Short mmCIF file of C-alpha atoms and ligand atoms in Angstrom, two decimals:
data_model
loop_
_atom_site.label_atom_id
_atom_site.label_comp_id
_atom_site.label_asym_id
_atom_site.label_seq_id
_atom_site.Cartn_x
_atom_site.Cartn_y
_atom_site.Cartn_z
CA MET A 1 0.00 0.00 0.00
CA SER A 2 1.31 3.45 -0.83
CA LEU A 3 1.61 5.85 2.09
CA LYS A 4 -1.61 7.62 2.89
CA TYR A 5 -0.44 9.56 5.96
CA ALA A 6 2.99 11.21 6.16
CA VAL A 7 4.50 12.02 9.55
CA SER A 8 4.82 15.67 8.60
CA MET A 9 4.70 17.96 5.60
CA PRO A 10 4.67 21.68 4.95
CA VAL A 11 1.20 23.19 4.53
CA LEU A 12 1.45 26.35 2.41
CA ALA A 13 -2.12 27.53 2.78
CA GLY A 14 -1.61 31.27 3.17
CA ASN A 15 0.31 33.97 1.31
CA GLU A 16 3.47 31.89 0.79
CA ILE A 17 3.22 31.60 -3.01
CA ARG A 18 2.18 35.23 -3.40
CA TYR A 19 5.12 36.51 -1.34
CA ALA A 20 7.66 34.17 -2.96
CA THR A 21 6.46 35.30 -6.40
CA GLU A 22 6.74 38.90 -5.31
CA ALA A 23 10.34 38.26 -4.22
CA MET A 24 11.16 36.74 -7.62
CA GLU A 25 9.42 39.44 -9.61
CA SER A 26 11.40 42.06 -7.70
CA THR A 27 14.63 40.14 -8.63
CA TRP A 28 15.62 40.27 -4.94
CA ILE A 29 16.08 36.53 -4.74
CA SER A 30 19.36 36.44 -2.82
CA SER A 31 19.93 37.29 0.83
CA THR A 32 19.07 41.00 0.68
CA GLY A 33 15.43 42.07 0.49
CA LYS A 34 12.42 43.19 2.45
CA PHE A 35 11.15 39.72 3.32
CA VAL A 36 14.35 38.88 5.21
CA THR A 37 13.97 41.79 7.62
CA GLU A 38 10.19 41.29 7.78
CA PHE A 39 10.54 37.60 8.66
CA GLU A 40 13.14 38.41 11.35
CA ARG A 41 10.79 41.04 12.82
CA LYS A 42 7.73 38.73 12.76
CA LEU A 43 9.50 35.82 14.42
CA SER A 44 11.12 38.01 17.11
CA GLU A 45 7.78 39.63 17.89
CA PHE A 46 6.12 36.23 18.15
CA ILE A 47 8.69 35.04 20.72
CA GLY A 48 8.68 38.38 22.53
CA VAL A 49 12.36 39.24 22.04
CA SER A 50 14.21 41.58 19.72
CA GLY A 51 16.82 41.15 17.03
CA GLY A 52 16.20 37.74 15.42
CA ILE A 53 18.90 36.80 12.88
CA SER A 54 17.70 34.66 9.98
CA VAL A 55 20.04 31.87 8.87
CA CYS A 56 20.12 29.24 6.12
CA ASN A 57 19.16 26.39 8.50
CA GLY A 58 18.72 25.59 12.18
CA THR A 59 22.09 23.87 12.50
CA ALA A 60 23.87 27.05 11.31
CA GLY A 61 21.86 28.94 13.93
CA LEU A 62 23.07 26.62 16.71
CA HIS A 63 26.66 26.84 15.43
CA LEU A 64 26.52 30.66 15.47
CA ALA A 65 24.94 30.57 18.95
CA CYS A 66 27.92 28.56 20.23
CA LEU A 67 30.43 30.92 18.56
CA ALA A 68 28.63 34.04 19.77
CA LEU A 69 28.81 32.78 23.36
CA GLY A 70 32.55 32.18 22.98
CA LEU A 71 32.71 28.38 22.78
CA LYS A 72 36.36 27.27 22.39
CA PRO A 73 38.14 24.02 21.45
CA GLY A 74 38.28 21.65 24.40
CA ASP A 75 35.34 23.26 26.24
CA GLU A 76 32.47 20.99 27.28
CA VAL A 77 28.76 21.60 26.70
CA VAL A 78 26.16 19.44 28.42
CA MET A 79 23.12 18.47 26.35
CA PRO A 80 20.58 15.64 26.22
CA ALA A 81 21.64 12.40 24.52
CA LEU A 82 18.16 12.01 23.04
CA THR A 83 18.16 14.77 20.43
CA TYR A 84 18.70 15.33 16.74
CA ILE A 85 22.37 15.13 15.74
CA ALA A 86 22.57 18.85 14.87
CA SER A 87 22.58 19.81 18.57
CA ALA A 88 25.81 17.85 19.14
CA ASN A 89 27.41 18.72 15.80
CA SER A 90 27.03 22.46 16.35
CA VAL A 91 29.21 22.13 19.46
CA ALA A 92 31.71 19.80 17.76
CA TYR A 93 32.09 22.26 14.82
CA CYS A 94 33.73 24.60 17.38
CA GLY A 95 36.22 21.92 18.44
CA ALA A 96 34.31 21.66 21.72
CA ILE A 97 32.97 18.48 23.30
CA PRO A 98 29.29 17.63 23.68
CA VAL A 99 28.74 15.77 26.96
CA PHE A 100 25.49 13.84 27.09
CA ALA A 101 22.97 13.75 29.91
CA ASP A 102 20.03 11.41 30.45
CA CYS A 103 16.41 12.51 30.38
CA ASP A 104 13.30 12.25 32.50
CA PRO A 105 11.15 9.15 31.74
CA GLN A 106 7.91 11.17 31.74
CA THR A 107 8.85 14.32 29.79
CA TRP A 108 11.68 12.75 27.72
CA ASN A 109 13.68 15.96 28.31
CA MET A 110 16.90 16.68 30.19
CA THR A 111 16.31 18.10 33.68
CA LYS A 112 18.42 20.04 36.16
CA GLU A 113 19.01 16.75 38.01
CA THR A 114 20.08 14.70 34.97
CA LEU A 115 22.34 17.41 33.56
CA SER A 116 24.11 18.27 36.81
CA SER A 117 25.84 14.88 37.00
CA ALA A 118 27.40 15.55 33.55
CA VAL A 119 28.89 18.92 34.54
CA THR A 120 32.68 19.02 35.05
CA SER A 121 35.27 21.77 35.60
CA ARG A 122 35.54 22.07 31.79
CA THR A 123 31.80 22.72 31.29
CA VAL A 124 31.14 26.20 29.92
CA GLY A 125 27.51 25.95 28.91
CA ILE A 126 24.31 23.95 28.66
CA MET A 127 22.29 23.26 25.53
CA ALA A 128 18.68 22.45 26.39
CA VAL A 129 16.47 20.85 23.73
CA HIS A 130 12.67 21.00 23.75
CA LEU A 131 12.08 17.51 22.40
CA TYR A 132 9.11 17.12 20.05
CA GLY A 133 7.96 20.55 21.18
CA LEU A 134 7.70 20.03 24.95
CA PRO A 135 9.73 22.66 26.83
CA SER A 136 12.59 21.46 29.01
CA PRO A 137 12.31 22.76 32.60
CA MET A 138 13.86 26.13 31.75
CA PRO A 139 13.34 28.09 34.99
CA GLU A 140 15.27 25.41 36.94
CA ILE A 141 17.93 24.95 34.26
CA ALA A 142 18.44 28.71 33.85
CA GLU A 143 18.76 29.09 37.62
CA PHE A 144 21.35 26.28 37.68
CA CYS A 145 23.35 27.93 34.86
CA HIS A 146 23.20 31.28 36.63
CA SER A 147 24.49 29.85 39.90
CA ARG A 148 27.38 28.07 38.14
CA GLY A 149 28.34 30.83 35.71
CA LEU A 150 27.39 28.73 32.67
CA TRP A 151 25.74 30.03 29.54
CA LEU A 152 22.51 28.51 28.20
CA ILE A 153 21.46 27.80 24.61
CA GLU A 154 17.95 26.61 23.73
CA ASP A 155 17.58 24.32 20.74
CA CYS A 156 14.06 25.43 19.73
CA ALA A 157 14.08 23.65 16.37
CA GLU A 158 11.00 21.66 17.41
CA SER A 159 9.34 24.08 19.81
CA LEU A 160 8.02 27.13 17.95
CA GLY A 161 5.13 28.43 20.06
CA ALA A 162 5.82 26.27 23.12
CA SER A 163 5.82 28.05 26.47
CA ILE A 164 6.12 27.72 30.24
CA ASN A 165 3.59 29.81 32.18
CA GLY A 166 3.12 31.95 29.08
CA LYS A 167 6.84 32.58 28.47
CA MET A 168 7.93 31.34 25.05
CA THR A 169 10.77 28.90 24.50
CA GLY A 170 13.60 30.86 22.93
CA SER A 171 13.32 33.61 25.55
CA PHE A 172 14.85 31.74 28.52
CA GLY A 173 18.51 31.36 27.57
CA ASP A 174 21.46 33.44 26.35
CA ALA A 175 20.78 32.27 22.81
CA ALA A 176 18.29 30.10 20.92
CA ALA A 177 17.91 28.65 17.44
CA PHE A 178 14.80 27.68 15.49
CA SER A 179 14.60 25.49 12.38
CA PHE A 180 12.27 25.86 9.40
CA TYR A 181 13.14 22.60 7.67
CA GLY A 182 10.32 21.02 5.63
CA ASN A 183 8.95 18.90 8.45
CA LYS A 184 8.98 21.57 11.17
CA THR A 185 5.91 23.42 12.50
CA ILE A 186 6.50 26.23 10.02
CA SER A 187 8.87 25.86 7.09
CA THR A 188 10.86 27.94 4.63
CA GLY A 189 12.20 24.85 2.81
CA GLU A 190 15.55 25.13 4.56
CA GLY A 191 15.95 27.90 7.10
CA GLY A 192 16.48 28.94 10.68
CA MET A 193 16.46 31.83 13.13
CA LEU A 194 19.01 32.72 15.77
CA LEU A 195 18.17 34.73 18.88
CA VAL A 196 20.94 36.18 21.05
CA ALA A 197 20.01 38.08 24.24
CA ASP A 198 23.15 40.21 24.65
CA THR A 199 23.30 42.94 21.99
CA ALA A 200 27.10 42.89 21.54
CA LYS A 201 27.14 39.10 21.15
CA ARG A 202 24.17 39.39 18.79
CA GLU A 203 26.05 41.81 16.54
CA TYR A 204 29.04 39.46 16.59
CA ALA A 205 26.76 36.60 15.46
CA ARG A 206 25.40 38.79 12.66
CA LEU A 207 28.96 39.50 11.53
CA LEU A 208 29.81 35.78 11.56
CA ARG A 209 26.70 35.00 9.46
CA GLY A 210 27.87 37.31 6.64
CA GLN A 211 31.48 36.18 6.04
CA GLY A 212 32.71 38.33 8.92
CA MET A 213 32.55 41.39 6.73
CA ASP A 214 32.63 44.79 8.43
CA THR A 215 29.16 46.27 7.90
CA ALA A 216 30.65 49.73 7.25
CA ARG A 217 33.60 48.68 5.10
CA ARG A 218 33.11 46.42 2.07
CA TYR A 219 35.46 43.43 1.71
CA TRP A 220 37.08 44.21 5.02
CA HIS A 221 36.86 41.00 7.08
CA PRO A 222 38.23 41.50 10.60
CA ILE A 223 37.25 37.93 11.53
CA MET A 224 36.73 34.61 9.75
CA GLY A 225 33.01 34.27 9.21
CA TYR A 226 30.60 31.98 7.39
CA ASN A 227 28.00 32.30 4.70
CA TYR A 228 24.97 31.30 6.74
CA ARG A 229 22.46 33.74 5.25
CA MET A 230 18.80 33.03 4.38
CA THR A 231 17.48 33.97 0.94
CA ASN A 232 14.73 36.51 0.42
CA ILE A 233 12.64 33.78 -1.29
CA ALA A 234 12.89 31.52 1.76
CA ALA A 235 12.06 34.50 4.00
CA ALA A 236 9.04 35.32 1.79
CA ILE A 237 7.73 31.78 2.39
CA GLY A 238 8.48 32.32 6.08
CA CYS A 239 6.44 35.53 6.18
CA GLY A 240 3.46 33.63 4.77
CA GLN A 241 3.99 30.83 7.29
CA MET A 242 4.31 33.26 10.22
CA GLU A 243 0.92 34.79 9.40
CA MET A 244 -0.52 31.34 10.09
CA ALA A 245 1.86 30.23 12.85
CA ASN A 246 -0.90 30.14 15.46
CA TYR A 247 -3.04 28.01 13.15
CA HIS A 248 -0.23 25.47 12.59
CA ILE A 249 0.55 25.28 16.32
CA SER A 250 -3.11 24.88 17.28
CA GLU A 251 -3.51 22.18 14.62
CA ARG A 252 -0.60 20.19 16.04
CA ARG A 253 -1.97 20.60 19.55
CA ARG A 254 -5.43 19.47 18.43
CA ILE A 255 -3.93 16.41 16.74
CA ALA A 256 -1.99 15.47 19.90
CA GLU A 257 -5.13 15.86 21.98
CA ARG A 258 -7.14 13.59 19.62
CA TYR A 259 -4.44 10.89 19.62
CA ALA A 260 -4.47 11.03 23.42
CA TYR A 261 -8.23 10.47 23.30
CA HIS A 262 -8.30 7.67 20.73
CA LEU A 263 -5.27 5.83 22.10
CA ARG A 264 -6.22 6.12 25.78
CA PRO A 265 -7.25 2.44 26.03
CA LEU A 266 -3.73 1.43 24.97
CA VAL A 267 -2.25 3.69 27.66
CA GLU A 268 -4.56 2.14 30.25
CA GLU A 269 -3.47 -1.36 29.19
CA GLY A 270 0.18 -0.34 29.59
CA LEU A 271 0.96 -0.84 25.90
CA ILE A 272 2.01 2.72 25.13
CA ALA A 273 2.92 5.98 26.88
CA PHE A 274 2.76 9.63 25.82
CA GLN A 275 5.12 12.50 26.65
CA LYS A 276 3.83 14.16 29.83
CA GLU A 277 3.12 17.89 29.71
CA PRO A 278 3.70 19.28 33.24
CA ASP A 279 1.33 21.91 34.74
CA GLY A 280 1.90 25.34 33.23
CA TYR A 281 3.81 23.84 30.28
CA ARG A 282 2.43 24.20 26.79
CA SER A 283 4.01 21.95 24.19
CA SER A 284 4.06 22.97 20.54
CA CYS A 285 3.25 19.28 19.89
CA TRP A 286 5.54 19.30 16.86
CA LEU A 287 5.24 15.54 16.43
CA SER A 288 2.70 13.45 18.31
CA SER A 289 4.72 10.56 19.67
CA ILE A 290 4.25 7.35 21.58
CA VAL A 291 6.59 5.01 23.40
CA LEU A 292 5.85 1.30 22.94
CA SER A 293 6.29 0.41 26.59
CA HIS A 294 5.32 -3.26 26.27
CA LEU A 295 8.17 -4.32 23.97
CA ASN A 296 11.03 -6.61 24.97
CA PRO A 297 12.91 -5.29 28.03
CA GLU A 298 16.17 -5.58 26.06
CA ASP A 299 16.68 -2.40 24.02
CA VAL A 300 18.14 -4.19 20.95
CA ALA A 301 15.22 -6.61 20.77
CA ALA A 302 12.71 -3.80 21.34
CA LEU A 303 14.22 -1.84 18.48
CA GLU A 304 13.72 -4.79 16.12
CA GLN A 305 10.12 -5.24 17.27
CA ARG A 306 9.45 -1.55 16.68
CA GLU A 307 10.87 -1.88 13.15
CA LYS A 308 8.34 -4.61 12.42
CA ILE A 309 5.47 -2.57 13.84
CA MET A 310 6.46 0.45 11.76
CA ARG A 311 6.76 -1.64 8.59
CA HIS A 312 3.40 -3.26 9.29
CA LEU A 313 1.68 0.12 9.79
CA ALA A 314 3.13 1.41 6.53
CA GLU A 315 2.37 -1.68 4.46
CA LYS A 316 -1.05 -2.60 5.83
CA SER A 317 -2.49 0.81 6.64
CA GLY A 318 -0.42 3.38 4.72
CA VAL A 319 0.60 5.05 7.97
CA GLU A 320 4.10 6.50 8.02
CA THR A 321 5.82 6.58 11.40
CA ARG A 322 9.35 7.57 12.40
CA PRO A 323 11.58 6.00 15.02
CA PHE A 324 12.95 8.25 17.78
CA PHE A 325 16.49 9.55 17.26
CA HIS A 326 19.41 7.27 18.04
CA CYS A 327 21.03 8.61 21.20
CA CYS A 328 24.01 10.81 20.25
CA HIS A 329 26.39 8.87 22.51
CA CYS A 330 25.54 5.69 20.55
CA LEU A 331 26.67 7.17 17.23
CA PRO A 332 30.22 6.50 15.99
CA MET A 333 31.70 10.00 16.32
CA TYR A 334 30.38 10.55 19.84
CA SER A 335 30.72 7.04 21.26
CA GLU A 336 34.10 7.80 22.87
CA SER A 337 32.56 9.36 25.93
CA ALA A 338 29.78 6.77 26.04
CA PRO A 339 28.19 6.60 29.43
CA HIS A 340 25.17 4.36 29.94
CA LEU A 341 22.10 6.58 29.84
CA PRO A 342 19.31 4.08 30.50
CA VAL A 343 16.23 6.29 30.11
CA SER A 344 17.40 7.84 26.83
CA GLU A 345 18.36 4.43 25.46
CA TYR A 346 15.03 2.92 26.55
CA LEU A 347 13.03 5.70 24.84
CA SER A 348 15.23 5.73 21.75
CA ALA A 349 14.54 2.02 21.11
CA ARG A 350 10.77 2.25 21.69
CA GLY A 351 9.63 5.69 20.59
CA MET A 352 7.66 6.38 17.45
CA ASN A 353 6.45 9.66 15.86
CA LEU A 354 2.95 9.66 14.36
CA PRO A 355 1.43 11.66 11.48
CA SER A 356 1.08 15.20 12.86
CA TYR A 357 0.64 17.72 10.04
CA SER A 358 -1.89 20.58 9.90
CA GLY A 359 -5.18 19.49 8.38
CA LEU A 360 -5.14 15.86 9.54
CA SER A 361 -8.84 15.27 10.20
CA GLU A 362 -10.63 13.61 13.11
CA GLU A 363 -11.46 10.69 10.79
CA ASP A 364 -7.80 10.37 9.77
CA ILE A 365 -6.64 10.34 13.40
CA LYS A 366 -9.27 7.75 14.28
CA GLU A 367 -8.19 5.53 11.37
CA ILE A 368 -4.49 5.82 12.32
CA SER A 369 -5.29 5.12 15.99
CA THR A 370 -7.32 2.04 15.06
CA ALA A 371 -4.49 0.76 12.88
CA ILE A 372 -2.05 1.18 15.79
CA ALA A 373 -4.40 -0.57 18.23
CA ILE A 374 -4.91 -3.55 15.89
CA CYS A 375 -1.19 -3.84 15.24
CA LEU A 376 -0.17 -3.69 18.91
CA LYS A 377 -2.71 -6.31 19.92
CA ASP A 378 -1.73 -8.70 17.16
CA SER A 379 1.47 -10.23 18.41
CA LYS A 380 2.13 -11.52 14.87
CA CYS A 381 2.90 -7.91 14.00
CA PHE A 382 6.09 -7.87 15.92
CA ASN A 383 7.13 -11.29 17.18
C1 PLP B 1 15.52 19.99 12.93
C2 PLP B 1 16.41 20.10 14.11
C3 PLP B 1 17.62 20.81 14.09
C4 PLP B 1 18.30 21.30 12.84
O1 PLP B 1 17.62 22.04 11.99
P1 PLP B 1 18.01 22.13 10.42
O2 PLP B 1 17.22 23.31 10.01
O3 PLP B 1 17.61 20.86 9.78
O4 PLP B 1 19.49 22.38 10.33
C5 PLP B 1 18.33 20.97 15.27
N1 PLP B 1 17.90 20.43 16.42
C6 PLP B 1 16.77 19.72 16.50
C7 PLP B 1 16.36 19.17 17.83
C8 PLP B 1 15.99 19.51 15.34
O5 PLP B 1 14.88 18.77 15.43
#
């Protein structure tokens, strides 16, 4: 059966095509143009901060965040093991060392408790990730960083619109980066946004983004920079997406709520678990996700069973699912410093992302939920 339900896809239902066409007709298709500044303004306003810096992708944003905060070769940065590889790579690009912490079994995020055991005398900063859109416990983590003299970066690639007691993710740390890759809550094709709280560091990041060229003196490069700019066409798409950001976020939240409703019997039977949203926390629900808690207690065996379940859902019901990320410390280039992080490894082997894009109807969610229930109760699916 061909796939009927993708895990995610961009929904360009607003002014995206109109604005992108306008950018092309104006011939401002490169990285100068009104949509770039407009998109930066819109995103900053949405988060409630000033001075957003658009970049060509979220990874570049994280890399610039590390550089702007002064990350040096040999420094250590503590981050969750259960995250997308870009979080770790952005630190490694600076010659620094990502040190991995475990996560909480309910929220799937790093906490002050799990990260503190990974801190050493070489630690200079913390990178918190809001996994699948659920905020990490930022007030506690920020307080910890403050008391230890550490800086704090938020990887907000998955958390546009998520908040804690009304305060948006991206506004808690010294810097933050968002991603607008095709499967994210809003998309510009490829794209990202960097936020830096300190104005001097922010200007330094802006300089780094544009080949380190002095803004007042053409072809004078006082520092080695990068070409990490976003195009005006991508920003035009972003302006259209931002006009509907609240729609896309509320869609993803609605979808998560309906999965929780339709799959509740499986939770009650102990077959699956959802990510737990603590009081006062508002997840962006980027991807609705479940953990198959009834699989083999051995992680390797569980991972194979999950593969079979995913294949079965795709082949029999046309439902695409995605496995959770491999833990960073289990990947070849980061396995040197491999501690055993049991909760992250448990979740990584059993987690599954479900179709979560804007416009998925109640009927669709019901059909997908039924397919999951049938599959999980039929042991032939995975034994
Ligand atoms: C998507 C993502 C990124 C990277 O974003 P790109 O725009 O693809 O470079 C970084 N961190 C996390 C957690 C992500 O999900």
